[in-house]
Short mmCIF file of C-alpha atoms and ligand atoms in Angstrom, two decimals:
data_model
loop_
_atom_site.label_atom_id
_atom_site.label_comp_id
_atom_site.label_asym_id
_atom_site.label_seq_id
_atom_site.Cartn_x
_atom_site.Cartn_y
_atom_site.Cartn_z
CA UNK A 1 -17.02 -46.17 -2.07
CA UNK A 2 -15.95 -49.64 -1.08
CA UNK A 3 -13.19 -48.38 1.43
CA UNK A 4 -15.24 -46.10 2.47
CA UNK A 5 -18.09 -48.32 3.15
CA UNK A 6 -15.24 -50.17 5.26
CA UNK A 7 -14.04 -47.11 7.43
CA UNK A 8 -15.96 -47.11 11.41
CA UNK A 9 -19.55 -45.14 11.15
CA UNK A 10 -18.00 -42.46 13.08
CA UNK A 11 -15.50 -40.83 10.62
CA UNK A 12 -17.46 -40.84 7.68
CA UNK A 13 -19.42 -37.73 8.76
CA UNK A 14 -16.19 -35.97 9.24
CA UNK A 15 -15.32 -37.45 6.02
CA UNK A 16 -18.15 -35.77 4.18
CA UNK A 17 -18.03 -32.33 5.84
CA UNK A 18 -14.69 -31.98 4.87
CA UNK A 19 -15.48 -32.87 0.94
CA UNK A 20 -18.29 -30.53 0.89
CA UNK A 21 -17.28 -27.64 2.98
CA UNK A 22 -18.31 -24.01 1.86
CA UNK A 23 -20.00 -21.02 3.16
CA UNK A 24 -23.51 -21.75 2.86
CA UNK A 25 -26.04 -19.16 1.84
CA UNK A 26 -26.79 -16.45 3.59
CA UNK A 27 -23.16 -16.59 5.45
CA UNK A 28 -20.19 -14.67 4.33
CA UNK A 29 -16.69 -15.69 4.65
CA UNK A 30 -17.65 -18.46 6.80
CA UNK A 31 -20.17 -16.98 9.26
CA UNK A 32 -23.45 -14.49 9.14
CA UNK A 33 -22.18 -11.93 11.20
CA UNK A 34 -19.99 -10.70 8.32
CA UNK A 35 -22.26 -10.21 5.79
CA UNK A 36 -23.38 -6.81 6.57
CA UNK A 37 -19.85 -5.92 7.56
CA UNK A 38 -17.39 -3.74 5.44
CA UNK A 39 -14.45 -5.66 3.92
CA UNK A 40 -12.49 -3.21 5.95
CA UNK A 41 -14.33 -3.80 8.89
CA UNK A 42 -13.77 -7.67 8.29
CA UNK A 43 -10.17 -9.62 9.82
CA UNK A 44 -8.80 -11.35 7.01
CA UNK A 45 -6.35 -14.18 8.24
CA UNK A 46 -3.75 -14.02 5.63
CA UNK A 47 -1.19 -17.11 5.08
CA UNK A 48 2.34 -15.02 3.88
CA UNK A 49 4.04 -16.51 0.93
CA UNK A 50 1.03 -18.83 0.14
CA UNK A 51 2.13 -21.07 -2.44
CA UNK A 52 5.62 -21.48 -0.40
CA UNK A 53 5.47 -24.84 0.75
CA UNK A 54 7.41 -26.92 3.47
CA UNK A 55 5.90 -30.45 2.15
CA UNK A 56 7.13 -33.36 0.29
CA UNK A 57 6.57 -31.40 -2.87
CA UNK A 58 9.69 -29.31 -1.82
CA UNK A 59 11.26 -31.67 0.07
CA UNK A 60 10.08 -29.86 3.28
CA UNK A 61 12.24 -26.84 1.94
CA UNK A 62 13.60 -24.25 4.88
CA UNK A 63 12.44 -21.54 2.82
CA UNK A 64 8.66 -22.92 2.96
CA UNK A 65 6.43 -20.82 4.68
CA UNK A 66 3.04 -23.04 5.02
CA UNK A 67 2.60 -26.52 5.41
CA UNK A 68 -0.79 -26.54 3.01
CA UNK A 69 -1.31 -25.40 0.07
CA UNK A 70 -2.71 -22.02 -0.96
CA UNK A 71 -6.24 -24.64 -1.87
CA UNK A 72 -6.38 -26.10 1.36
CA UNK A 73 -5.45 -22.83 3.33
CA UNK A 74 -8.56 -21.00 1.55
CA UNK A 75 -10.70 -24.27 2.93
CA UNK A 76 -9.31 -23.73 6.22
CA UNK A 77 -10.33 -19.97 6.76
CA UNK A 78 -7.35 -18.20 5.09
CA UNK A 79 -8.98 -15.26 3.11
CA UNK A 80 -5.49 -13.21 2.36
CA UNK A 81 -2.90 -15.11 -0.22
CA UNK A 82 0.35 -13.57 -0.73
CA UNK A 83 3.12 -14.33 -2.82
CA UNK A 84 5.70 -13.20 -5.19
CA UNK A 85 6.03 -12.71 -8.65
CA UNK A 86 9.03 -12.70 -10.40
CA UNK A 87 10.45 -13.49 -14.28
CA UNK A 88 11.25 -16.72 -15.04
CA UNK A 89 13.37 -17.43 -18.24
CA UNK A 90 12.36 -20.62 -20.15
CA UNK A 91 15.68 -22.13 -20.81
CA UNK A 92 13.61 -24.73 -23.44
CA UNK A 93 11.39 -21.95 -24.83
CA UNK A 94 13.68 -19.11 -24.28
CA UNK A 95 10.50 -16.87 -23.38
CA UNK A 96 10.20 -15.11 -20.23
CA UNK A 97 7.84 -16.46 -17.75
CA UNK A 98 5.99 -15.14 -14.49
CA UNK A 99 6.79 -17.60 -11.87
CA UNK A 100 6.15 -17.18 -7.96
CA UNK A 101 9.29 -17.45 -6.75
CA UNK A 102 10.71 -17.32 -2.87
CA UNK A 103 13.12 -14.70 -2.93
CA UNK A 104 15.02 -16.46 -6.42
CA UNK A 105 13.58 -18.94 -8.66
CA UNK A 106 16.67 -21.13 -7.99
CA UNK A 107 16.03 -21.20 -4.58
CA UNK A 108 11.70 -22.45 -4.15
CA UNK A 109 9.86 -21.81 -7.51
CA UNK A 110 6.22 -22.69 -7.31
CA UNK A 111 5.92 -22.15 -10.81
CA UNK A 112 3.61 -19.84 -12.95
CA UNK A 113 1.17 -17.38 -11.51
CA UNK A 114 -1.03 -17.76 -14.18
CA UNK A 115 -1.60 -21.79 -12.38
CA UNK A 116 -1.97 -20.65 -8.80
CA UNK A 117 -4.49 -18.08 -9.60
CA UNK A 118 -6.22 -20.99 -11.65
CA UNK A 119 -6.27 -22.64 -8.51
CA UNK A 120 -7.93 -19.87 -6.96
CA UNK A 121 -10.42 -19.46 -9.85
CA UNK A 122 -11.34 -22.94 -9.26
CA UNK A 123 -11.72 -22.50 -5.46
CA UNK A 124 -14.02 -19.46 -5.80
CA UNK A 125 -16.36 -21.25 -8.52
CA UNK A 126 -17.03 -24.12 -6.13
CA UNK A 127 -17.18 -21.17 -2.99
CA UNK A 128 -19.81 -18.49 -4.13
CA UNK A 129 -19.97 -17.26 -0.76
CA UNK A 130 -16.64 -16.16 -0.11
CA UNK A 131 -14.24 -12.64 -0.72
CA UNK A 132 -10.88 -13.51 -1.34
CA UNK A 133 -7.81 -11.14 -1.34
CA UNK A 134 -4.70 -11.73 -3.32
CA UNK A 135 -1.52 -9.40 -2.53
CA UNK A 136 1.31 -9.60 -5.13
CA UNK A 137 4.63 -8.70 -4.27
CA UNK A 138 5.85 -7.23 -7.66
CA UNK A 139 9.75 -8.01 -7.76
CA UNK A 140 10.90 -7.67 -10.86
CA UNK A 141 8.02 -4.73 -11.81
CA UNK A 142 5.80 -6.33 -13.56
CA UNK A 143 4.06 -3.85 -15.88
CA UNK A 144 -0.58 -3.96 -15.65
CA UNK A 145 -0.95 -5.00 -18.91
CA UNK A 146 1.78 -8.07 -17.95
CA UNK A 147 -0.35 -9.06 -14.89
CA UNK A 148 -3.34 -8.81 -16.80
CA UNK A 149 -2.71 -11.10 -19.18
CA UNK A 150 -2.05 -13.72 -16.31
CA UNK A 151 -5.15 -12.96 -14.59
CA UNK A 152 -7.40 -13.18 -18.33
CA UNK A 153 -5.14 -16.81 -18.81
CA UNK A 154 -6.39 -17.84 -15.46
CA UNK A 155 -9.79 -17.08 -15.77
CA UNK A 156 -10.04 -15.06 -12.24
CA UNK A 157 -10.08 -11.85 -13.96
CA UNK A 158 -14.27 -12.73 -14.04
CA UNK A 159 -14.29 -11.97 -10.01
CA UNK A 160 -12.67 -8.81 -10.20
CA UNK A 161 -13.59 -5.94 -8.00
CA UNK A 162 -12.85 -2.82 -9.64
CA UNK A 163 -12.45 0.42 -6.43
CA UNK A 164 -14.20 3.23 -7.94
CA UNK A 165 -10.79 5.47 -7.49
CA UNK A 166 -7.53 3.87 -7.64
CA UNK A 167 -5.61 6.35 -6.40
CA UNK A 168 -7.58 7.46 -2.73
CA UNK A 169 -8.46 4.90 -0.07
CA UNK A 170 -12.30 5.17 0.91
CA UNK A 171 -12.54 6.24 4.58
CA UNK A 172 -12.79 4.13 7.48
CA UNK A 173 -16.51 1.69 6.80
CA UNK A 174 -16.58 2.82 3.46
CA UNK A 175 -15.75 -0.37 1.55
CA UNK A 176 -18.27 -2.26 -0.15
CA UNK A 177 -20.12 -4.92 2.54
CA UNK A 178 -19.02 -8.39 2.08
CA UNK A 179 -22.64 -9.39 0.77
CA UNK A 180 -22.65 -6.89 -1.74
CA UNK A 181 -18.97 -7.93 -3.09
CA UNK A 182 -20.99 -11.56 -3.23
CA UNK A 183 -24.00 -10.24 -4.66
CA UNK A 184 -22.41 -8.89 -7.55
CA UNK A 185 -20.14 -11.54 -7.81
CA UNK A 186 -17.00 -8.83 -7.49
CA UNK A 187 -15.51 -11.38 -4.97
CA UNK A 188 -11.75 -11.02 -5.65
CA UNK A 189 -9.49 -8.20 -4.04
CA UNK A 190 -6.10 -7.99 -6.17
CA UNK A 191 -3.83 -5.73 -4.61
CA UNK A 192 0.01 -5.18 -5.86
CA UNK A 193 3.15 -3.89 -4.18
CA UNK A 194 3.92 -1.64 -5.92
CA UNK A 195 2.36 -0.73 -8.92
CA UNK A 196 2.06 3.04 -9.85
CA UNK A 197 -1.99 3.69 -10.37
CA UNK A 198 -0.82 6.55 -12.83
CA UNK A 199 0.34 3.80 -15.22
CA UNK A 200 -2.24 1.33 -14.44
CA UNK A 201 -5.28 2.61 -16.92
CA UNK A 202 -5.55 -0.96 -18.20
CA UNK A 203 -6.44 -3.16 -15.54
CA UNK A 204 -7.70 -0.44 -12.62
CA UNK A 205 -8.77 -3.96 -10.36
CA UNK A 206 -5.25 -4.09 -9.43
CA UNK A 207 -4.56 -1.77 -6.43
CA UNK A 208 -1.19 -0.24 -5.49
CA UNK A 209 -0.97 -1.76 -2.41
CA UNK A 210 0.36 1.30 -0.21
CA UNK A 211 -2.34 3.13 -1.66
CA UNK A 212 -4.84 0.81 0.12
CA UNK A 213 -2.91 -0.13 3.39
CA UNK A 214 -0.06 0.23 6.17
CA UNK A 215 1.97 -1.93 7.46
CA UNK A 216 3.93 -3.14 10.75
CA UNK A 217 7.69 -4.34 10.29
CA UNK A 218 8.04 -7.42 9.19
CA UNK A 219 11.15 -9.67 9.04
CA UNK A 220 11.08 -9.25 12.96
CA UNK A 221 13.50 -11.91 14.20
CA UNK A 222 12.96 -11.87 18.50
CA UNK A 223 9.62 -12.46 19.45
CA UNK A 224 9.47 -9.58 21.88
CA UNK A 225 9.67 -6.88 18.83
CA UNK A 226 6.72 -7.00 17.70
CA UNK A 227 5.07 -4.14 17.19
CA UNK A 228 1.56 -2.11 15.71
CA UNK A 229 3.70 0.95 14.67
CA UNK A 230 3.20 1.72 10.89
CA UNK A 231 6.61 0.78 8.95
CA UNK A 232 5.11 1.41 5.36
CA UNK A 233 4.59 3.45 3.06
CA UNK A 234 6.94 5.92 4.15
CA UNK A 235 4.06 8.93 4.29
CA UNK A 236 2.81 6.98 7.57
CA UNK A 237 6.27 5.52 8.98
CA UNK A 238 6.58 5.63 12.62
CA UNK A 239 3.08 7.65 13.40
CA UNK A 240 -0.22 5.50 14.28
CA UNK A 241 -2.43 9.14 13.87
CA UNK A 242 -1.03 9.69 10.21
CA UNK A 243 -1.89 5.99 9.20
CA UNK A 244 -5.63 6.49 10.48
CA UNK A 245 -6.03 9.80 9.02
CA UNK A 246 -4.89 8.54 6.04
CA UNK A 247 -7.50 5.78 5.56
CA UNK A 248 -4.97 3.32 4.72
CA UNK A 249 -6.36 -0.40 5.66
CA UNK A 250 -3.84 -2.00 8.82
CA UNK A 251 -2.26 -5.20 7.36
CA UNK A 252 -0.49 -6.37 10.27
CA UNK A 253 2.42 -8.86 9.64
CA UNK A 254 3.17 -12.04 12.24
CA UNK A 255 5.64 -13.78 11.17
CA UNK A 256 9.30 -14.97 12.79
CA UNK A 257 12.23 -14.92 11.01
CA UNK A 258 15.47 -16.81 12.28
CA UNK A 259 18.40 -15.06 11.15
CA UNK A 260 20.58 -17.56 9.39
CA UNK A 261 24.46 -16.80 8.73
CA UNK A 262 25.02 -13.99 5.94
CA UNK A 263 21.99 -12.01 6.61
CA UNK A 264 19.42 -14.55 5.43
CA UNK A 265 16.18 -15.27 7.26
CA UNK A 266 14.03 -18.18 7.33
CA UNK A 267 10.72 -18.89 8.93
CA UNK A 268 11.02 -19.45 12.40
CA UNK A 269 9.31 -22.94 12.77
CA UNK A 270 10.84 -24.15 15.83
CA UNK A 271 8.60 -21.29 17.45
CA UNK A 272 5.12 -21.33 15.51
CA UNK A 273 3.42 -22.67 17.80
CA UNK A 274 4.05 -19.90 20.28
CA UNK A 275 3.98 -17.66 17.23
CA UNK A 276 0.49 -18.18 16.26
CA UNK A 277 -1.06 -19.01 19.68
CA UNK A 278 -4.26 -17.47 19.95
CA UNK A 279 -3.75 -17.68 23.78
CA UNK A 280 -3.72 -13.98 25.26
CA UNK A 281 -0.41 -13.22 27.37
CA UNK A 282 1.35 -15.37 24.73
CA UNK A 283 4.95 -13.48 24.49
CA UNK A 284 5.00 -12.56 20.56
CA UNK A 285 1.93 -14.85 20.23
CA UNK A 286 -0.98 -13.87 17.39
CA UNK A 287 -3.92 -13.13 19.78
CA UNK A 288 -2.11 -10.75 22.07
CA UNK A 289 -0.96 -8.90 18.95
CA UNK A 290 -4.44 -8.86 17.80
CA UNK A 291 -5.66 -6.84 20.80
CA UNK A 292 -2.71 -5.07 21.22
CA UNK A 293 -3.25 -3.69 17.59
CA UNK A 294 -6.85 -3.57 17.95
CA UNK A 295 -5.97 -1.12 21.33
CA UNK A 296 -3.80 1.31 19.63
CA UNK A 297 -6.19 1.69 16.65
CA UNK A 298 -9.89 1.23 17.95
CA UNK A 299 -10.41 -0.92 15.74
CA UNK A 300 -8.95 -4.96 14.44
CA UNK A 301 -6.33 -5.21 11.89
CA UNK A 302 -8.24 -5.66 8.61
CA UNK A 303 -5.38 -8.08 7.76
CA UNK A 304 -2.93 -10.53 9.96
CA UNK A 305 -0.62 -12.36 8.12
CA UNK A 306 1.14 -15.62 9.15
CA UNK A 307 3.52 -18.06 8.29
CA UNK A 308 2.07 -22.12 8.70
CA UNK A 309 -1.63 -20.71 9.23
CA UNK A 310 -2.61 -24.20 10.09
CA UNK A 311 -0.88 -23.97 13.47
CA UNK A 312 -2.51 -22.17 16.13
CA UNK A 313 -4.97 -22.49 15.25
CA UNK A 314 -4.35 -18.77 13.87
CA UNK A 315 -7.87 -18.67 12.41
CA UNK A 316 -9.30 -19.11 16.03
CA UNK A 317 -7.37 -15.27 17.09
CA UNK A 318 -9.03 -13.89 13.70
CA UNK A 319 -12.53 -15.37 14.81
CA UNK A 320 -12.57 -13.54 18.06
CA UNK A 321 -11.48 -10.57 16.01
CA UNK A 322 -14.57 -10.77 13.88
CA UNK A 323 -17.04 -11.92 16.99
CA UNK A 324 -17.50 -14.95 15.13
CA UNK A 325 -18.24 -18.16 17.29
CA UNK A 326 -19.65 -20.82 15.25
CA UNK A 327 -18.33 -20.72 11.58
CA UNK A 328 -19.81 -22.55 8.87
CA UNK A 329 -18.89 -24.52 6.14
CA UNK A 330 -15.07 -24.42 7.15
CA UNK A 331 -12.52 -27.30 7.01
CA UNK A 332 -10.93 -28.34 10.38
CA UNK A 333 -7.34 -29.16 9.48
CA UNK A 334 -3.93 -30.36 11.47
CA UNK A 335 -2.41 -27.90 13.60
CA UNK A 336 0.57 -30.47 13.80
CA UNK A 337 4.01 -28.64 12.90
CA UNK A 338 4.68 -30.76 10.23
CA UNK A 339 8.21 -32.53 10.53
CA UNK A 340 10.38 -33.93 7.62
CA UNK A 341 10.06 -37.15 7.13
CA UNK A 342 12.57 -39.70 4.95
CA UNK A 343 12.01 -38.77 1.96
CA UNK A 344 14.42 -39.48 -0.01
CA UNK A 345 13.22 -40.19 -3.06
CA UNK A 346 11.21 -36.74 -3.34
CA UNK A 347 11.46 -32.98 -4.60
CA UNK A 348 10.97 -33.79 -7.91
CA UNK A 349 8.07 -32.12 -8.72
CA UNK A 350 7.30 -27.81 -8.49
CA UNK A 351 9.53 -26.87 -6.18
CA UNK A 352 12.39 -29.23 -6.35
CA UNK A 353 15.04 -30.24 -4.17
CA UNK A 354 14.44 -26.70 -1.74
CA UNK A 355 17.31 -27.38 0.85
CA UNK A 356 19.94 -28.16 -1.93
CA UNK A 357 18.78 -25.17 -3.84
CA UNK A 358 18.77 -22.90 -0.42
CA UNK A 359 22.19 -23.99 0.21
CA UNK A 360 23.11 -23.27 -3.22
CA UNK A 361 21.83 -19.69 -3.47
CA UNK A 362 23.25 -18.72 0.05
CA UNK A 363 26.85 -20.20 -1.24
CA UNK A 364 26.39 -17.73 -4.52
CA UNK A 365 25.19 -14.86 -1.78
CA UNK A 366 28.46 -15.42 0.10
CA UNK A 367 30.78 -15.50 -3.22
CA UNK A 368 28.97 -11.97 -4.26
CA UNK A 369 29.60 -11.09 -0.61
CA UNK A 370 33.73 -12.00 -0.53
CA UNK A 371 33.66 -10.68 -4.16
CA UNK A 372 32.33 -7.11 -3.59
CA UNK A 373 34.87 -6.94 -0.39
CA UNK A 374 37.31 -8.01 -2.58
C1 NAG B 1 3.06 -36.13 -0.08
O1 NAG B 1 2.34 -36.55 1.07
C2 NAG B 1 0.96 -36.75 0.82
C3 NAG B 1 0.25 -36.95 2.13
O2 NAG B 1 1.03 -37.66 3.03
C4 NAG B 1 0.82 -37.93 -0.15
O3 NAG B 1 -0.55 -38.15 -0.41
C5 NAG B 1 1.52 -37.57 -1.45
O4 NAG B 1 1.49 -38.65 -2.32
C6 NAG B 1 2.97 -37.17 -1.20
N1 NAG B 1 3.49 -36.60 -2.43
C7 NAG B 1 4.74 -36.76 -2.84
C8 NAG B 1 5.15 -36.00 -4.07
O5 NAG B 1 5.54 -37.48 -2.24
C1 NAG B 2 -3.58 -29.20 -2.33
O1 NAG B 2 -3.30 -30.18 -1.37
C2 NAG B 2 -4.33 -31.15 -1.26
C3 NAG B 2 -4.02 -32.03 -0.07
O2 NAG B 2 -2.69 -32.42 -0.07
C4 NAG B 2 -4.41 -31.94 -2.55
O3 NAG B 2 -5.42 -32.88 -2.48
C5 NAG B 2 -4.72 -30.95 -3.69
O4 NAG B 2 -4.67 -31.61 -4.91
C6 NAG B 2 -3.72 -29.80 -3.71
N1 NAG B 2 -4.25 -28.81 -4.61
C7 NAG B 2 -3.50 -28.14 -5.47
C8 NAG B 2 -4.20 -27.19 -6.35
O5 NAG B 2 -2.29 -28.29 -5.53
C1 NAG B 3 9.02 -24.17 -20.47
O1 NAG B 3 8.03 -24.05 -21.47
C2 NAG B 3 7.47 -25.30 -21.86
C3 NAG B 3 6.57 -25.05 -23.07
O2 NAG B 3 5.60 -24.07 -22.77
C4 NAG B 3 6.73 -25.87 -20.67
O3 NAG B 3 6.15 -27.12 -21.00
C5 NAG B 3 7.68 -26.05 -19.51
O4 NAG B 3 6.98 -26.47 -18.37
C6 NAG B 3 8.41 -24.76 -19.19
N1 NAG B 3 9.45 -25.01 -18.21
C7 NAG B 3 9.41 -24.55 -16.95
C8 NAG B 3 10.53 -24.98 -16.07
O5 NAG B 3 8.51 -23.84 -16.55
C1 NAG B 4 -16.90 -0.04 10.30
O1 NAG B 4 -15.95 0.45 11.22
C2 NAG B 4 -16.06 1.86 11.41
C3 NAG B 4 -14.83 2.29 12.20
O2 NAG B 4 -14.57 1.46 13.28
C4 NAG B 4 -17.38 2.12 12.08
O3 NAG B 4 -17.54 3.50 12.29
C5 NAG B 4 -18.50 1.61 11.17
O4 NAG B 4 -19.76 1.71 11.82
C6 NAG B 4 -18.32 0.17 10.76
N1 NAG B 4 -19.28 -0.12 9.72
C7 NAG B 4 -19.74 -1.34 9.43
C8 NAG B 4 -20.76 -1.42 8.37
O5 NAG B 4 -19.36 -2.34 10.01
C1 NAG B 5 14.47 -5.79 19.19
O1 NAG B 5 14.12 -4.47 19.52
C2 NAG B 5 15.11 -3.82 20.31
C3 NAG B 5 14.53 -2.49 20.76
O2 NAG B 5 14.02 -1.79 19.68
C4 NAG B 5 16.36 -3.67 19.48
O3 NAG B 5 17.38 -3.04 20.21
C5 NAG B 5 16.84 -5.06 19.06
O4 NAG B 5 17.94 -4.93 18.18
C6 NAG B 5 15.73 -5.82 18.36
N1 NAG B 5 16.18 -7.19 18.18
C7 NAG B 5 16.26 -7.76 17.00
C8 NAG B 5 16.78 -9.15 17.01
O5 NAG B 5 15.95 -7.19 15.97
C1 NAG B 6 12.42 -19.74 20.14
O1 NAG B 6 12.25 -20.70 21.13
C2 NAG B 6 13.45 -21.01 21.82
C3 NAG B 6 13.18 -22.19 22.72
O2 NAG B 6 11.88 -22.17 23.18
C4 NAG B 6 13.91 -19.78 22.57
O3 NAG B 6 15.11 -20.04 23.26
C5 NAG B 6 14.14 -18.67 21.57
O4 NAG B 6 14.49 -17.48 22.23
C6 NAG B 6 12.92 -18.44 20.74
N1 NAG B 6 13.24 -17.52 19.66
C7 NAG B 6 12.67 -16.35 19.53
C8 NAG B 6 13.12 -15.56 18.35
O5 NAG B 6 11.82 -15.93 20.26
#
């Protein structure tokens, strides 16, 4: 309190409304207009690879793809965290972990995802308010009863909506409203890519993902090729009319990838800010491809997902999505691009030293490159 007490008059305010933000009563993910809304009626702003970090935790790792953590991002506005999941082998232990890894645990491991959905547990106690959706990308096929036992460990499991068929989207509108997801405290959306609903009797709150929604490309390298045209599942590739009759939810990726040498991509930084401009007419920017979506479909994305969600702002292209003008209880963070800084000394915590490791991993890529030539 002393320093405090010592700071000028004016930032303390700013101070406090940062420590307690939250969606007050009677709002809904940040504003009262979305209350009565359907969850698929709702534009989630989702931060891609969430707990993929360019920071001094990784030593501002090439592979990152936020600057925040998946905390701060949900205090921000983000309402869509995705990451991967993939097994981990305990060299101490010798058990096999699940670890969110970036592509290959060498390369950016954020560690278990039994901690990061802790995280999230924690972050919807102290937000009662708010629906939060978590996408999994399943790469090494986890099995339901595996996930579930992460989910139990982390405590989440307690927000778990439950769809009342796991294997047929409801039609356009016919989601629950966000108030009654808060009402009945059923305030966490779990979704999975892929796992098959016919083998998934144990834990029915995780949905298949391309049971649920469509997507746009993604790894989209040239700003100019960005497009609304379904990509997957298959069933809807390539035909707008087949995604919407299918009832499928539109998650609609944004992200740029620079193509590195040997077929690797990493997040396009040098760009975001162009990226994630909110500013209609943008080439490749967020907003346009908002209302270009929004065009083609008669209705908003329910999803947009971004790399470095802080910059933009890309929440303020998600807010005119929704109609929403004055949110509430919402942190205002940097839009800065953040830049490395010496920091030498770092990377010794989570993710480790990330541009060593990247660097590492693409010289093993190119040896089983040569080698399967050879
Ligand atoms: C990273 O930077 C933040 C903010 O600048 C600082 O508070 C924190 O101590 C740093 N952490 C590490 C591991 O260097
Ligand atoms: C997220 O980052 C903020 C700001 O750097 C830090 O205070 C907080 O401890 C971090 N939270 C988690 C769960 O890592
Ligand atoms: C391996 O397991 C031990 C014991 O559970 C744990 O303390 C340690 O953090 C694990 N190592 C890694 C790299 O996750
Ligand atoms: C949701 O959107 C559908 C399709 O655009 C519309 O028909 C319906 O009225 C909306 N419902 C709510 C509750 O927002
Ligand atoms: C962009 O799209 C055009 C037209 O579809 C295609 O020819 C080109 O290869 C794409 N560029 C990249 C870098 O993918
Ligand atoms: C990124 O920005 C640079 C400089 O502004 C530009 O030359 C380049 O074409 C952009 N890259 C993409 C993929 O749009």
């Amino acid at each position: 309190m002393l320093s405090l007490l010592r700071l000028p008059a004016a930032i303390l305010p700013l101070l406090w409304s940062i420590a307690t933000a939250q969606t007050p009563i009677g709002a809904c993910n940040n504003s009262p207009n979305l209350c009565a809304k359907t969850y698929d009626n709702v534009t989630h702003l989702g931060a891609h690879d969430s707990p993929f970090l360019r920071d001094n935790t990784t030593s501002y790792s090439t592979a990152g793809n936020q600057f925040y953590n998946s905390t701060v991002q949900l205090d921000s506005g983000v309402r869509l965290l995705t990451a991967q999941v993939h097994s981990f082998s305990n060299t101490s232990t010798n058990a096999t972990e699940w670890h969110l890894c970036h592509t290959d645990c060498l390369l950016l491991d954020a560690g278990p995802l039994s901690a990061w959905l802790a995280d999230i547990n924690s972050w919807m106690n102290a937000n009662p308010n708010d629906v939060v959706t978590v996408l999994l990308v399943n790469s090494n096929d986890m099995t339901a009863q595996q996930l579930d036992a992460e989910f139990t460990a982390s405590g989440i499991k307690q927000y778990a909506y439950t769809p009342s068929s796991t294997t047929v989207a409801p039609s356009a509108g016919g989601w629950p409203t966000l108030s009654s997801l808060i009402s009945a405290n059923q305030r966490l959306m779990t979704f999975v890519a892929s796992l098959d609903p016919s083998s998934n009797s144990v834990a029915p709150y995780l949905m298949d993902e391309f049971t649920f929604m469509y997507e746009n490309p993604f790894e989209i390298t040239d700003a100019n090729n960005f497009t609304c045209t379904p990509d997957r599942p298959a069933a809807v590739q390539g035909s707008p009319q087949a995604a919407v009759n299918s009832n499928r939810m539109f998650l609609m990726n944004h992200f740029l990838d620079s193509a590195q040498a040997f077929g690797i991509d990493t997040p396009d930084v040098d760009n975001i800010s162009s990226t994630n401009s909110p500013t209609l007419g943008t080439p490749g920017g967020l907003g346009q491809h908002v209302a270009d979506c929004a065009y083609v479909y008669g209705r908003s994305p329910t999803f947009a997902l971004v790399d470095f969600a802080n910059v933009g702002p890309a929440i303020q292209s998600i807010d005119r999505a929704n109609g929403v003008q004055q949110p509430l209880g919402r942190s205002v963070i940097s839009t800065a691009v953040l830049k490395e800084t010496v920091d030498s000394g770092a990377g010794k915590s989570r993710g480790g030293d990330g541009s060593s490791k990247f660097a590492f991993v693409v010289g093993m890529l190119v040896a089983v490159t040569l080698a399967s030539w050879a």
